[in-house]
Each structure stands twice: as C-alpha cells, then as structure tokens.
Coordinates of C-alpha atoms in Angstrom, one line a residue:
M3 CA -3.7 -9.4 -11.8
A4 CA -0.3 -10.1 -10.2
R5 CA 2.0 -7.0 -10.2
S6 CA 5.9 -6.9 -9.8
C7 CA 8.7 -4.5 -9.9
G8 CA 12.2 -4.9 -11.0
L9 CA 14.9 -2.5 -9.9
R10 CA 18.5 -2.1 -11.0
V11 CA 20.6 0.1 -8.6
G12 CA 24.1 1.0 -9.8
P13 CA 26.6 3.3 -8.6
R14 CA 25.4 6.3 -10.6
R15 CA 22.1 5.3 -12.0
F16 CA 19.0 3.2 -11.3
E17 CA 16.2 1.8 -13.6
L18 CA 13.1 0.4 -12.7
V19 CA 10.2 -1.7 -14.5
V20 CA 6.8 -2.6 -13.3
L21 CA 5.1 -5.6 -14.9
D22 CA 1.3 -6.5 -14.9
G23 CA 0.1 -10.0 -15.6
S24 CA 1.6 -13.5 -15.6
P25 CA 4.9 -14.9 -16.4
K26 CA 3.8 -15.9 -19.8
K27 CA 1.5 -13.0 -20.6
H28 CA 2.3 -9.6 -19.0
R29 CA 2.6 -5.9 -20.1
I30 CA 5.0 -3.2 -18.8
A31 CA 2.7 -0.9 -16.6
A32 CA 5.6 1.7 -15.9
Y33 CA 9.2 2.2 -16.3
M34 CA 11.8 4.8 -15.3
T35 CA 15.5 5.6 -15.4
G36 CA 17.3 8.2 -13.2
E37 CA 20.4 9.4 -11.5
L38 CA 21.5 8.7 -7.9
P39 CA 23.3 11.4 -5.8
Q40 CA 26.8 10.2 -4.9
G41 CA 28.8 10.0 -1.5
E42 CA 27.8 9.7 2.0
E43 CA 26.1 13.2 1.9
G44 CA 24.1 12.1 -1.2
F45 CA 22.7 9.1 0.6
A46 CA 19.7 10.9 1.9
E47 CA 19.1 12.5 -1.7
A48 CA 19.3 9.1 -3.3
V49 CA 16.7 7.7 -0.8
A50 CA 14.5 10.6 -1.7
V51 CA 14.7 9.9 -5.4
L52 CA 13.9 6.2 -5.1
K53 CA 11.1 7.0 -2.9
E54 CA 9.6 9.5 -5.4
A55 CA 10.2 7.0 -8.3
A56 CA 8.3 4.2 -6.3
K57 CA 5.4 6.6 -5.6
T58 CA 5.1 8.1 -9.2
N59 CA 5.1 4.6 -10.7
K60 CA 2.9 2.8 -8.1
V61 CA 5.4 0.2 -7.4
P62 CA 4.1 -2.9 -5.6
R63 CA 5.7 -2.8 -2.1
D64 CA 5.3 -6.5 -1.6
N65 CA 6.8 -7.9 -4.6
I66 CA 10.1 -6.1 -5.5
G67 CA 13.4 -7.6 -6.8
V68 CA 16.7 -5.8 -7.1
A69 CA 19.7 -6.3 -9.3
V70 CA 23.2 -4.9 -8.2
D71 CA 26.2 -4.1 -10.1
T72 CA 28.1 -7.5 -11.3
G73 CA 31.4 -5.5 -10.7
L74 CA 30.8 -6.4 -6.9
A75 CA 31.0 -10.1 -7.5
A76 CA 33.5 -12.6 -8.2
F77 CA 32.9 -16.0 -10.3
R78 CA 34.4 -19.3 -9.9
T79 CA 33.8 -22.8 -11.1
L80 CA 33.8 -25.8 -8.9
K81 CA 33.0 -29.5 -9.2
M82 CA 31.6 -31.5 -6.6
P83 CA 31.1 -35.3 -6.1
F84 CA 27.2 -35.1 -5.6
A85 CA 24.4 -33.3 -7.0
E86 CA 21.8 -33.0 -4.2
R87 CA 21.2 -29.2 -3.7
A88 CA 20.9 -29.9 0.1
K89 CA 24.3 -31.4 0.3
I90 CA 25.8 -28.5 -1.8
E91 CA 24.4 -25.9 0.6
Q92 CA 25.9 -27.6 3.5
V93 CA 29.5 -27.7 2.3
L94 CA 29.6 -24.9 -0.2
K95 CA 31.3 -22.3 2.0
F96 CA 33.9 -24.8 3.0
E97 CA 34.8 -25.6 -0.6
V98 CA 34.9 -22.2 -1.9
E99 CA 36.9 -20.7 1.0
N100 CA 40.3 -21.5 -1.0
L101 CA 38.9 -20.0 -4.2
L102 CA 38.4 -16.6 -2.7
P103 CA 41.8 -15.5 -1.2
Q104 CA 41.0 -11.9 -1.5
W105 CA 37.9 -12.1 1.0
N106 CA 37.1 -13.7 4.3
V107 CA 34.6 -16.2 3.5
D108 CA 32.5 -15.0 6.3
D109 CA 32.3 -11.5 4.9
V110 CA 30.7 -12.7 1.5
V111 CA 27.2 -14.2 0.4
V112 CA 28.0 -17.2 -1.7
D113 CA 25.4 -18.4 -4.3
F114 CA 25.7 -21.0 -7.0
Q115 CA 24.1 -22.1 -10.3
L116 CA 24.3 -25.7 -11.8
L117 CA 26.1 -25.9 -15.1
E118 CA 26.1 -29.5 -15.5
S119 CA 24.6 -32.2 -13.3
T120 CA 24.7 -35.9 -13.0
P121 CA 23.9 -38.3 -10.2
E122 CA 27.4 -38.6 -9.4
V123 CA 29.1 -35.2 -10.0
S124 CA 27.9 -31.6 -10.6
E125 CA 29.7 -28.5 -12.0
L126 CA 28.7 -25.3 -10.3
L127 CA 29.1 -21.7 -11.4
I128 CA 29.9 -19.8 -7.8
T129 CA 29.0 -16.2 -7.3
A130 CA 30.5 -14.4 -4.4
V131 CA 29.5 -10.8 -3.3
P132 CA 30.7 -9.0 -0.2
K133 CA 27.9 -8.7 2.6
A134 CA 28.9 -4.8 2.9
D135 CA 28.2 -4.0 -0.6
L136 CA 24.9 -5.9 -0.6
K137 CA 23.8 -4.4 2.5
R138 CA 24.5 -0.8 1.3
V139 CA 22.2 -1.3 -1.6
I140 CA 19.5 -3.0 0.7
N141 CA 19.7 -0.3 3.2
L142 CA 19.1 2.4 0.5
C143 CA 16.1 0.5 -0.8
E144 CA 14.7 -0.2 2.8
K145 CA 15.1 3.6 3.6
A146 CA 13.2 4.4 0.4
G147 CA 10.3 2.0 1.0
V148 CA 11.2 -0.5 -1.6
E149 CA 12.8 -3.4 0.4
P150 CA 13.4 -6.1 -2.1
Q151 CA 12.3 -9.8 -1.6
E152 CA 15.4 -10.9 -3.4
V153 CA 18.8 -9.6 -4.7
E154 CA 20.5 -10.9 -7.8
L155 CA 23.5 -9.6 -10.0
E156 CA 22.9 -8.1 -13.5
T157 CA 23.9 -11.2 -15.0
T158 CA 21.3 -13.4 -13.8
A159 CA 18.6 -10.7 -14.7
M160 CA 19.7 -10.4 -18.1
V161 CA 19.8 -14.1 -18.8
N162 CA 16.2 -14.5 -17.4
A163 CA 15.1 -11.7 -19.8
A164 CA 16.8 -13.3 -22.8
L165 CA 15.6 -16.8 -22.1
G166 CA 12.1 -15.5 -21.6
A167 CA 12.2 -13.6 -25.0
N168 CA 13.6 -17.0 -26.6
V169 CA 16.6 -15.1 -27.8
C170 CA 18.8 -18.1 -26.7
T171 CA 17.9 -21.1 -28.8
E172 CA 19.2 -24.6 -28.2
D173 CA 21.2 -25.1 -31.4
T174 CA 23.1 -22.0 -31.1
A175 CA 25.4 -20.2 -28.8
Q176 CA 25.1 -16.2 -27.8
V177 CA 27.0 -13.7 -25.7
L178 CA 24.9 -11.7 -23.6
V179 CA 26.5 -8.3 -22.6
H180 CA 25.1 -5.6 -20.1
F181 CA 27.0 -2.2 -20.0
G182 CA 26.8 -0.8 -16.6
D183 CA 27.8 2.3 -14.8
V184 CA 31.5 1.2 -13.8
S185 CA 31.5 -2.5 -15.0
T186 CA 30.4 -4.8 -18.0
S187 CA 28.6 -8.1 -17.3
V188 CA 29.2 -10.9 -19.7
V189 CA 27.5 -14.2 -20.0
V190 CA 28.0 -17.1 -22.5
V191 CA 25.0 -19.1 -23.3
D192 CA 25.3 -22.3 -25.3
G193 CA 22.3 -24.3 -26.1
G194 CA 20.1 -22.5 -24.0
R195 CA 22.3 -23.0 -21.0
V196 CA 24.6 -20.6 -19.1
R197 CA 28.2 -21.7 -19.6
E198 CA 30.2 -18.7 -18.2
M199 CA 29.7 -15.5 -16.4
R200 CA 32.3 -12.8 -15.9
A201 CA 32.5 -9.0 -15.0
I202 CA 34.8 -6.7 -16.9
H203 CA 35.4 -3.7 -14.6
I204 CA 34.9 -1.1 -17.3
G205 CA 31.7 0.5 -17.8
A206 CA 29.7 3.2 -19.7
L207 CA 30.9 5.8 -17.1
T208 CA 34.4 4.7 -16.6
H209 CA 35.5 7.6 -18.6
E210 CA 34.3 9.9 -15.7
L211 CA 36.6 8.2 -13.1
P212 CA 40.1 9.4 -12.4
P213 CA 42.5 8.5 -15.2
A214 CA 42.7 4.7 -15.8
P215 CA 45.7 2.8 -16.7
E216 CA 47.0 3.3 -20.3
E217 CA 46.2 1.1 -23.3
G218 CA 49.0 -1.3 -22.4
G219 CA 48.3 -1.3 -18.8
E220 CA 46.6 -3.9 -16.8
P221 CA 42.7 -3.6 -16.5
A222 CA 41.0 -3.9 -13.3
T223 CA 40.3 -7.6 -12.2
E224 CA 37.9 -9.2 -10.0
E225 CA 40.4 -9.5 -7.3
A226 CA 40.9 -5.7 -7.3
P227 CA 37.6 -4.1 -8.5
R228 CA 37.3 -0.4 -8.5
E229 CA 35.1 1.2 -5.9
G230 CA 32.3 3.0 -8.0
L231 CA 30.4 5.0 -5.3
D232 CA 32.8 7.4 -3.5
V233 CA 35.5 8.1 -6.3
L234 CA 33.3 9.3 -9.3
E235 CA 34.6 12.6 -10.3
P236 CA 33.3 14.0 -13.7
T237 CA 36.2 15.6 -15.5
A238 CA 35.5 19.3 -17.1
D239 CA 37.6 18.7 -20.4
P240 CA 35.1 17.4 -23.2
A241 CA 38.2 16.3 -25.1
E242 CA 39.5 14.2 -22.3
V243 CA 36.2 12.7 -21.6
Q244 CA 35.8 11.6 -25.3
R245 CA 39.4 10.3 -25.3
R246 CA 38.6 8.2 -22.0
L247 CA 35.4 7.0 -23.5
D248 CA 37.1 5.7 -26.8
Q249 CA 39.6 4.1 -24.6
A250 CA 37.0 2.2 -22.4
I251 CA 35.2 1.1 -25.8
R252 CA 38.3 -0.3 -27.1
R253 CA 39.1 -2.2 -23.8
I254 CA 35.6 -3.6 -23.6
R255 CA 35.8 -4.9 -27.2
R256 CA 39.3 -6.3 -26.4
E257 CA 37.8 -8.1 -23.3
L258 CA 34.9 -9.3 -25.3
G259 CA 37.1 -10.8 -27.9
R260 CA 39.1 -12.6 -25.1
T261 CA 36.0 -14.0 -23.9
I262 CA 34.8 -15.2 -27.3
S263 CA 38.3 -16.8 -27.9
A264 CA 38.5 -18.5 -24.5
S265 CA 34.8 -19.9 -24.7
R266 CA 34.1 -23.6 -25.1
C267 CA 30.8 -23.8 -27.0
A268 CA 29.4 -26.9 -28.5
H269 CA 27.4 -24.6 -31.0
P270 CA 28.7 -21.7 -33.1
I271 CA 28.3 -18.3 -31.4
E272 CA 25.3 -16.6 -33.3
A273 CA 25.6 -13.0 -32.0
I274 CA 26.7 -10.8 -29.2
H275 CA 23.5 -9.3 -27.7
V276 CA 24.2 -6.1 -25.8
C277 CA 21.9 -4.0 -23.4
G278 CA 22.3 -1.4 -20.9
F279 CA 24.0 1.9 -21.6
D280 CA 24.4 2.8 -25.2
L281 CA 28.0 2.9 -26.1
P282 CA 28.6 4.5 -29.6
G283 CA 29.9 2.5 -32.4
L284 CA 29.1 -1.0 -30.9
V285 CA 25.8 -2.0 -32.1
G286 CA 26.0 -2.9 -35.7
S287 CA 29.7 -3.6 -35.6
K288 CA 31.5 -7.0 -35.4
I289 CA 33.9 -8.5 -32.8
L290 CA 36.0 -11.4 -34.3
D291 CA 33.3 -11.7 -37.1
I292 CA 30.4 -12.0 -34.7
P293 CA 27.7 -9.3 -35.1
V294 CA 26.9 -7.1 -32.1
V295 CA 23.2 -6.7 -32.1
L296 CA 20.8 -5.0 -29.5
L297 CA 19.2 -7.5 -27.0
D298 CA 15.5 -7.2 -27.5
A299 CA 13.9 -9.2 -24.7
F300 CA 10.4 -7.4 -24.9
E301 CA 7.2 -8.6 -26.8
E302 CA 5.8 -6.4 -29.4
D303 CA 3.7 -3.7 -28.2
S304 CA 4.2 -4.6 -24.4
G305 CA 4.6 -1.1 -23.3
Q306 CA 8.4 -0.7 -23.7
P307 CA 9.7 2.6 -25.1
A308 CA 10.5 2.7 -29.0
E309 CA 14.1 3.8 -28.2
G310 CA 16.6 3.3 -25.3
F311 CA 14.9 0.0 -24.1
G312 CA 18.2 -1.6 -23.8
A313 CA 18.6 0.0 -20.4
L314 CA 15.5 -1.7 -19.0
V315 CA 16.4 -5.2 -19.9
V316 CA 18.0 -6.0 -16.6
P317 CA 15.0 -4.5 -14.4
Y318 CA 12.7 -6.2 -16.6
G319 CA 14.3 -9.6 -16.0
V320 CA 14.2 -9.1 -12.3
A321 CA 10.6 -8.2 -12.5
L322 CA 9.9 -11.2 -14.8
R323 CA 11.4 -13.4 -12.0
Q324 CA 9.3 -11.9 -9.4
L325 CA 6.2 -12.7 -11.3
G326 CA 7.5 -16.4 -11.2
G327 CA 9.2 -16.6 -14.7
G328 CA 12.8 -17.0 -15.5
V329 CA 15.0 -19.9 -15.4
L330 CA 18.0 -18.8 -12.9
R331 CA 16.7 -18.4 -9.2
P332 CA 19.9 -16.7 -7.6
Q333 CA 19.7 -16.1 -3.8
L334 CA 21.9 -13.3 -2.5
R335 CA 19.8 -12.4 0.4
R336 CA 21.0 -15.2 2.5
E337 CA 22.0 -15.6 6.1
E338 CA 21.5 -12.2 8.1
L339 CA 20.8 -10.6 4.9
R340 CA 18.1 -12.9 3.6
Y341 CA 14.7 -11.5 3.2
T342 CA 12.4 -11.5 6.2
G343 CA 9.2 -12.7 5.1
A344 CA 5.6 -11.9 6.4
L345 CA 5.8 -14.5 9.1
E346 CA 9.3 -13.3 10.4
R347 CA 8.0 -9.7 10.1
I348 CA 5.3 -10.4 12.7
E349 CA 7.4 -13.1 14.7
L350 CA 7.5 -10.9 18.0
P351 CA 3.8 -9.7 17.9
L352 CA 2.8 -13.5 17.1
A353 CA 4.9 -14.8 20.0
V354 CA 3.3 -12.1 22.4
A355 CA -0.1 -13.1 21.0
C356 CA 0.5 -16.9 21.4
L357 CA 1.7 -16.2 25.0
L358 CA -1.5 -14.3 25.9
L359 CA -3.5 -17.1 24.2
V360 CA -1.8 -19.8 26.3
T361 CA -2.5 -17.6 29.5
L362 CA -6.1 -17.3 28.6
L363 CA -6.4 -20.9 28.0
G364 CA -4.9 -21.7 31.2
V365 CA -7.3 -19.2 33.0
W366 CA -10.1 -20.6 31.2
N367 CA -9.0 -24.3 31.9
I368 CA -9.1 -23.2 35.7
F369 CA -12.6 -21.8 35.5
L370 CA -13.8 -25.0 33.5
F371 CA -12.2 -27.2 36.1
K372 CA -14.0 -25.4 39.0
E373 CA -17.3 -25.4 37.2
T374 CA -17.0 -29.1 36.4
S375 CA -16.2 -29.9 40.0
F376 CA -19.2 -27.9 41.0
L377 CA -21.4 -29.6 38.4
D378 CA -20.2 -32.9 39.4
N379 CA -21.1 -32.5 43.1
K380 CA -24.6 -31.3 42.1
M381 CA -25.0 -34.4 39.8
R382 CA -23.8 -36.7 42.5
Y383 CA -26.4 -35.3 44.8
W384 CA -29.1 -35.6 41.9
R385 CA -28.0 -39.2 41.5
D386 CA -28.1 -40.2 45.1
S387 CA -31.5 -38.5 45.6
T388 CA -32.8 -40.5 42.6
V389 CA -31.6 -43.6 44.2
Q390 CA -33.4 -42.7 47.4
K391 CA -36.6 -41.8 45.8
L392 CA -36.8 -45.0 43.8
I393 CA -35.7 -47.8 46.3
G394 CA -35.4 -45.9 49.5
S395 CA -32.8 -47.3 52.2
P396 CA -33.8 -50.6 53.4
K397 CA -31.2 -50.7 56.1
Q398 CA -32.7 -47.3 57.5
G399 CA -36.3 -48.9 57.1
K400 CA -37.2 -46.2 54.4
Q401 CA -39.3 -47.5 51.6
G402 CA -39.0 -45.9 48.0
T403 CA -41.4 -45.1 45.4
L404 CA -41.0 -48.5 43.8
A405 CA -42.4 -51.0 46.3
Y406 CA -41.4 -54.0 44.3
P407 CA -38.6 -52.9 42.0
S408 CA -37.4 -55.4 39.1
K409 CA -34.0 -57.1 39.4
D410 CA -32.6 -54.9 36.6
V411 CA -33.5 -51.7 38.5
E412 CA -32.4 -52.9 41.8
G413 CA -29.3 -54.5 40.7
Y414 CA -28.1 -51.2 38.5
L415 CA -29.0 -48.8 41.4
S416 CA -27.1 -50.7 43.9
R417 CA -23.8 -50.8 41.8
L418 CA -23.8 -47.0 40.9
D419 CA -21.1 -46.1 43.3
T420 CA -18.6 -48.7 41.7
E421 CA -19.3 -48.2 38.0
T422 CA -16.5 -46.4 36.4
D423 CA -17.3 -46.6 32.7
R424 CA -20.1 -44.0 32.7
T425 CA -20.2 -40.6 34.1
Q426 CA -22.8 -39.5 36.6
F427 CA -25.1 -37.9 33.9
E428 CA -24.7 -41.2 31.8
Q429 CA -25.5 -43.2 34.9
L430 CA -28.9 -41.1 35.3
Q431 CA -29.5 -41.7 31.6
R432 CA -29.0 -45.3 32.0
V433 CA -31.4 -45.5 35.0
K434 CA -34.0 -43.8 32.9
Q435 CA -33.6 -46.4 30.2
V436 CA -34.0 -49.3 32.5
L437 CA -37.2 -47.7 34.0
S438 CA -38.4 -47.4 30.4
N439 CA -37.7 -51.0 29.6
D440 CA -39.6 -52.1 32.8
V441 CA -42.6 -49.8 31.8
A442 CA -42.7 -51.2 28.2
K443 CA -42.7 -54.7 29.6
L444 CA -45.6 -54.2 32.0
E445 CA -47.5 -52.4 29.2
K446 CA -47.0 -55.3 27.0
D447 CA -48.2 -57.8 29.8
L448 CA -51.2 -55.6 30.2
G449 CA -52.1 -55.6 26.6
Q450 CA -51.1 -52.0 25.9
D451 CA -48.2 -53.0 23.4
K452 CA -47.9 -50.0 21.0
D453 CA -46.7 -52.7 18.2
I454 CA -50.3 -54.0 18.1
T455 CA -52.1 -51.8 15.6
Q456 CA -55.9 -51.2 15.6
P457 CA -58.0 -51.8 12.6
Q458 CA -58.7 -49.0 10.4
S459 CA -62.0 -47.0 10.9
A460 CA -64.7 -47.7 8.3
L461 CA -66.4 -44.7 9.6
R462 CA -63.2 -42.7 9.0
G463 CA -62.9 -43.9 5.4
L464 CA -66.5 -43.2 4.6
A465 CA -66.2 -39.8 6.0
L466 CA -63.1 -39.0 3.6
V467 CA -64.8 -40.3 0.5
L468 CA -68.0 -38.2 1.3
G469 CA -66.0 -35.3 2.2
V470 CA -64.7 -35.2 -1.2
L471 CA -68.1 -35.6 -2.8
E472 CA -69.4 -32.8 -0.7
N473 CA -66.6 -30.5 -1.8
E474 CA -67.5 -31.1 -5.4
G475 CA -71.1 -30.0 -4.8
S476 CA -72.4 -26.9 -6.9
D477 CA -75.6 -25.2 -8.0
A478 CA -75.2 -26.8 -11.5
A479 CA -75.1 -30.1 -10.3
R480 CA -75.8 -32.3 -7.1
P481 CA -75.1 -35.9 -5.9
S482 CA -77.8 -38.2 -4.3
L483 CA -76.7 -41.3 -2.5
R484 CA -79.0 -44.3 -2.8
K485 CA -77.0 -46.7 -0.8
V486 CA -73.9 -46.5 1.1
S487 CA -71.6 -49.2 3.0
S488 CA -68.2 -48.9 4.5
T489 CA -66.2 -52.2 5.4
Y490 CA -62.7 -52.9 6.9
Q491 CA -60.6 -55.1 5.0
L492 CA -57.7 -56.9 6.5
G493 CA -54.6 -57.0 4.3
R494 CA -53.4 -60.0 2.7
A495 CA -50.6 -61.3 0.5
G496 CA -48.3 -58.4 1.3
K497 CA -51.1 -55.7 0.7
P498 CA -51.8 -53.2 3.7
D499 CA -55.1 -53.0 5.6
S500 CA -57.8 -50.7 3.7
V501 CA -61.4 -49.6 4.1
R502 CA -63.8 -50.6 1.2
V503 CA -66.5 -47.9 0.6
S504 CA -69.3 -48.9 -1.7
F505 CA -72.4 -46.7 -2.8
D506 CA -75.2 -46.2 -5.5
V507 CA -75.1 -42.6 -6.4
S508 CA -77.1 -40.4 -8.8
F509 CA -75.7 -37.1 -10.2
F510 CA -78.5 -34.5 -11.1
A511 CA -77.8 -31.7 -13.5
A512 CA -79.4 -29.8 -16.6
D513 CA -78.2 -32.7 -18.7
A514 CA -76.1 -36.0 -18.8
V515 CA -73.0 -34.3 -20.2
A516 CA -72.8 -31.8 -17.2
A517 CA -73.6 -34.6 -14.8
T518 CA -70.7 -36.7 -16.4
E519 CA -68.1 -33.8 -16.0
Y520 CA -69.2 -33.6 -12.3
F521 CA -68.7 -37.2 -11.7
E522 CA -65.3 -37.2 -13.6
R523 CA -64.1 -34.2 -11.5
F524 CA -65.1 -36.1 -8.4
M525 CA -63.1 -39.2 -9.5
R526 CA -60.0 -36.9 -10.3
D527 CA -60.0 -35.1 -7.0
L528 CA -60.6 -38.4 -5.3
K529 CA -57.5 -40.0 -7.0
A530 CA -55.4 -36.9 -5.9
E531 CA -55.7 -37.7 -2.2
P532 CA -53.0 -39.4 -0.4
W533 CA -55.1 -41.8 1.3
F534 CA -56.8 -43.1 -2.2
V535 CA -55.8 -46.8 -2.8
D536 CA -57.9 -48.0 -5.9
S537 CA -61.6 -47.7 -7.2
E538 CA -64.0 -49.9 -8.8
S539 CA -66.1 -47.9 -11.2
K540 CA -69.2 -49.2 -13.0
A541 CA -70.5 -47.7 -16.2
N542 CA -72.9 -44.8 -15.7
D543 CA -76.4 -44.7 -17.2
A544 CA -78.5 -41.6 -18.0
L545 CA -81.7 -40.8 -16.1
E546 CA -85.0 -41.2 -18.0
N547 CA -85.6 -37.5 -18.1
G548 CA -82.0 -36.9 -19.3
Q549 CA -81.2 -34.6 -16.2
G550 CA -78.4 -36.5 -14.9
I551 CA -76.8 -40.0 -14.6
Y552 CA -76.7 -42.8 -11.9
I553 CA -74.0 -45.3 -11.0
T554 CA -74.7 -48.7 -9.1
G555 CA -72.2 -50.5 -7.1
M556 CA -69.1 -48.2 -7.1
A557 CA -66.3 -49.0 -4.8
V558 CA -63.4 -47.0 -3.5
M559 CA -60.6 -48.5 -1.4
V560 CA -59.0 -46.1 1.4
D561 CA -55.8 -46.4 3.5
V562 CA -57.0 -44.5 6.5
T563 CA -53.6 -44.4 8.1
K564 CA -52.3 -41.9 5.4
A565 CA -55.1 -39.5 5.9
P566 CA -54.3 -36.3 7.6
V567 CA -55.0 -36.2 11.3
T568 CA -57.9 -34.0 12.2
E569 CA -59.0 -32.9 15.8
V570 CA -61.9 -35.2 15.7
A571 CA -59.6 -38.1 14.7
Q572 CA -57.2 -37.3 17.5
A573 CA -60.2 -37.2 20.0
Q574 CA -61.1 -40.7 18.8

C-alpha cells in the first residue's frame, strides 16, 4: 500500500498528515500539529521537534512533500505567444525579470501554472520565491531527516485538497482561504479552474508581532513582506493582544472583500472556504453577502479529527499530491535546489562502479585475447597435423593415411591456408564433413546404404504375439496351439510393411465361459501393444466336453518396427 506524508512548515508552527492508500481511496494514518522554536538558537530545537514528529508518526522518508508560507512568494500574470511547456520553460525567467523589480531574478525560483491556453497564446500565473527562503526550510527538513521530494506553496496544496474533495464545481466559483502564521493565502477558483492567487501579509499570529500600522495605514505588500522567523516577539498584555487580533481580522476581511470585488469570474461566487488557523468570528459570517464556511476536504470517517481539521487541509493536499493525486503540479525545487533523486544520490558510487567495471572488462579482454591467441596456435597445429595425417606431403615423399583421396578431400585440404570464411575450428569441422560424405558414398557403392530397409522378421512378429499369449496363462485356463504360421507382408497402397501371424488355438478351462473370458483378455492385451496393427478373428466354438473353446484361422497383423528393442533383437 502506498504511503505519503504532507508537511506544512510555517514561521511558528508545523502540521503533518500521513496518508495510506491510493489517490482515489486513502485514509489518514497519522496527523500532528506543533510549535517550532524561533531564532538562530532555536534551529537545533526545531530540527529535534521535526525529527521526533517524524519518528512518532512513522513518516515515509522516501515520499514527503512540504508546503511553505505563501507570504514568501510573489504572484504575477503573464501572456506568451505559444503554449508548449518546453518553450515556456526556456524563456520564462527572461520574460519575468521585468515583473520582479524587488528581486534579482537569479536569486528566485520561478514556477508557473497555466490559466488559459490555446495553440497560439497562453496565460500564465507566475510564482516567484526567493531561493534563500526555500533553502532555509529545506535545510531544516534535511537536518530532521524528512527531506522533501518537492516543495510548494500553501495555495497550490489548498487547491489540490479542495479539488480532490469536489468542493469546486464547474458551474460555480469559490474563494479558498488559508490562514497561516503571518500571512493569508487566497485563491479564486472559477468553474473548477484557478483564476487568481495572492498573499495577504496578515496572519493568525500577526497580533504577536511588533505593532503593525494602524487601521488607516498601508498593509504589508508582496514587494515588502514581513520577515516572520526572526522578529516574532509575543506581547505580555492580553488586552493589547486581543486588540491586535481584532485589528488583524478586520484587515483580513477588508482584503478578502477587495479580492472578491476585483475578481473576474464567469460564475457567481458560491462561498468563501477557509482553513488553517481558526480566527474567531469568521466562520459563519458573510463578506459582501458571501458566506464564510469551513473548508472540509476530507472524506467521511477517513481518519481526520472531529474538530480542528481545518489546520490539516494544506498538509493533506501535499500528501495527496505525493500519492499521485491533485491537479496542480508546482515545482519549486528547481535548479540547484531541485530534489536529487535516487539516481543522483548514487551518482558518484555509480560512476566509481562503472569505472571499476570498465577496468575489469579491459583486463578480462586482455586475458581473453591471450587465451584466444594460444588456442589459435594450438588449433593451427591440430589442423596442419590433420592434413599431414590424411594426405601426407607429396613434395617430401611422405604418404598419408588416404592412399587415394577423393578430389573433394584433396581439393579442400589444399586450400585451407587461403580460406578466410571459416575459422580454424570450422575448417576442421568441414574436413570431417567432407570425409563423412566420402564414407557415405563408398558405403552406398558397396550396398551398405542405410536408407535401404531390411524386411521385418516373421520370427520376431510371431514371438511378440506368443509372448502376450504366454503372459495370459493361468491355473484356471491354458492355451493349446494346433497350427502356427508367420509371414512377412510387403506394404502396398501406402500401407507399411507388416508380419501376419496365423494360428489355430484351443483354450482349456473349467467351462466355455471361463475360456471365453481368457480369450477376450488375450485380445484386449494384444490390442494395447504399440506394435499391434489389426486382427482377423473367427467365431469360437465350444469343445465337445464343454471344458473350453477352439478358434480356427485366427490372424494378427504386427508392425515389428514399433516393438521395443530387446537385447536379443539388438544381437540379431
């Protein structure tokens, strides 16, 4: 059963979900939420927290995905005069550079999602995240032993979770909202397709930051996001904390209202689905007459908690994508930050192994070459010795074994040194074949042709039939032969040769019935033999004293060639 883990790592908190099953049928095997220690001095403690969480929940180390804070990213839209993904990948950074003046394009990872696409033009939603921020999260996960295969934003994970639960239908529009630590992710989905993404740099824990601008002040923007890891300083005054929380909620509602007002949707917005941190007073209220409801992306009785499951939506979306589900496929581990797969992890050991293998093959090739050369010399000596043995050396007056070799043998032996089509071993095999052909020709001339078959033995056929008759003898009945003859018959009209065995026989027993049973058993066993061809059976008559039967002129046709070869037959 497949197993995956989705992990959301925020500035202050983390959530994880472990799924078992398939993209269509799965169950939550484990889930957990927790706090992450802050600051440079808290990095080691954060590593220990994540490591303990992975061990407690039996996280699969080979199938992990991570979602990072959406507030780290900037979103842009871009149109291109082509729709091929390969071409878009080639020119994406050059086209996006002017859209991101706040960053050096070499310092960010740029990803995109297709909003609209035709063969001539495509509209893209561009995502840009600083490499340093991504590397900080990846390093934390690597130190904890939960290195992710892929990294994405909270927005895409939330969309995958909602689409997997059929929250976003094709005839309506929805606004998906995730309340993070210090930012809020907003996605507008129209007709089941993403139309807009943005980040509001106000989160559920913003009230614990140093004082933010007043109601009329300018909120944080994408060009100037608030750093969330190093400046978190919880205040000690409960009244001040509550005032800041109320102010954050009002600003979030105002920004959501701006998003709704500015959205260009072909279908009416049905609801605002929220997840993440629980902000008081939002769920159940309305923003611009649109109800705010809790985003329930889980199947019934699939292992989610009865309350507080909103915080697990994003890690659930990540885990679902790792199982092979989800619609959006973001890739934030690009370039030098891209996940090193199994092959890349063993690249150096594999290269060393290949080098050793090539060296071994080279040495082995040298040994084979030397051995082949040695065998060639021996084979050449064997071949030349064979020639000397067969035809000798006429120039030196030495006669060979063959006093009068045939033209075929003498001609082939004389051109062995100039023949290049065969190896020396194949030449020896050819010499053997030429000699065999000469031997077969001489045997045929002498009448020893193996193709001429000898007539079948009439004696052998008679012995086969009488052998079956002898095996049937018993104390209750016995046969008595009156006349026996065996004749070889030449096959005609396509029939093979055979031997005809004729005999007159009496079967003695206590009565005619027992004798008849003996005769029938004899015929049954006779027909079961592989050499039996046919039989001609006359009617049997009872003896005058009633103690047996007699048969006159019974004939059995036998194919002796199909009989098992015995030692006697081999001697014959």
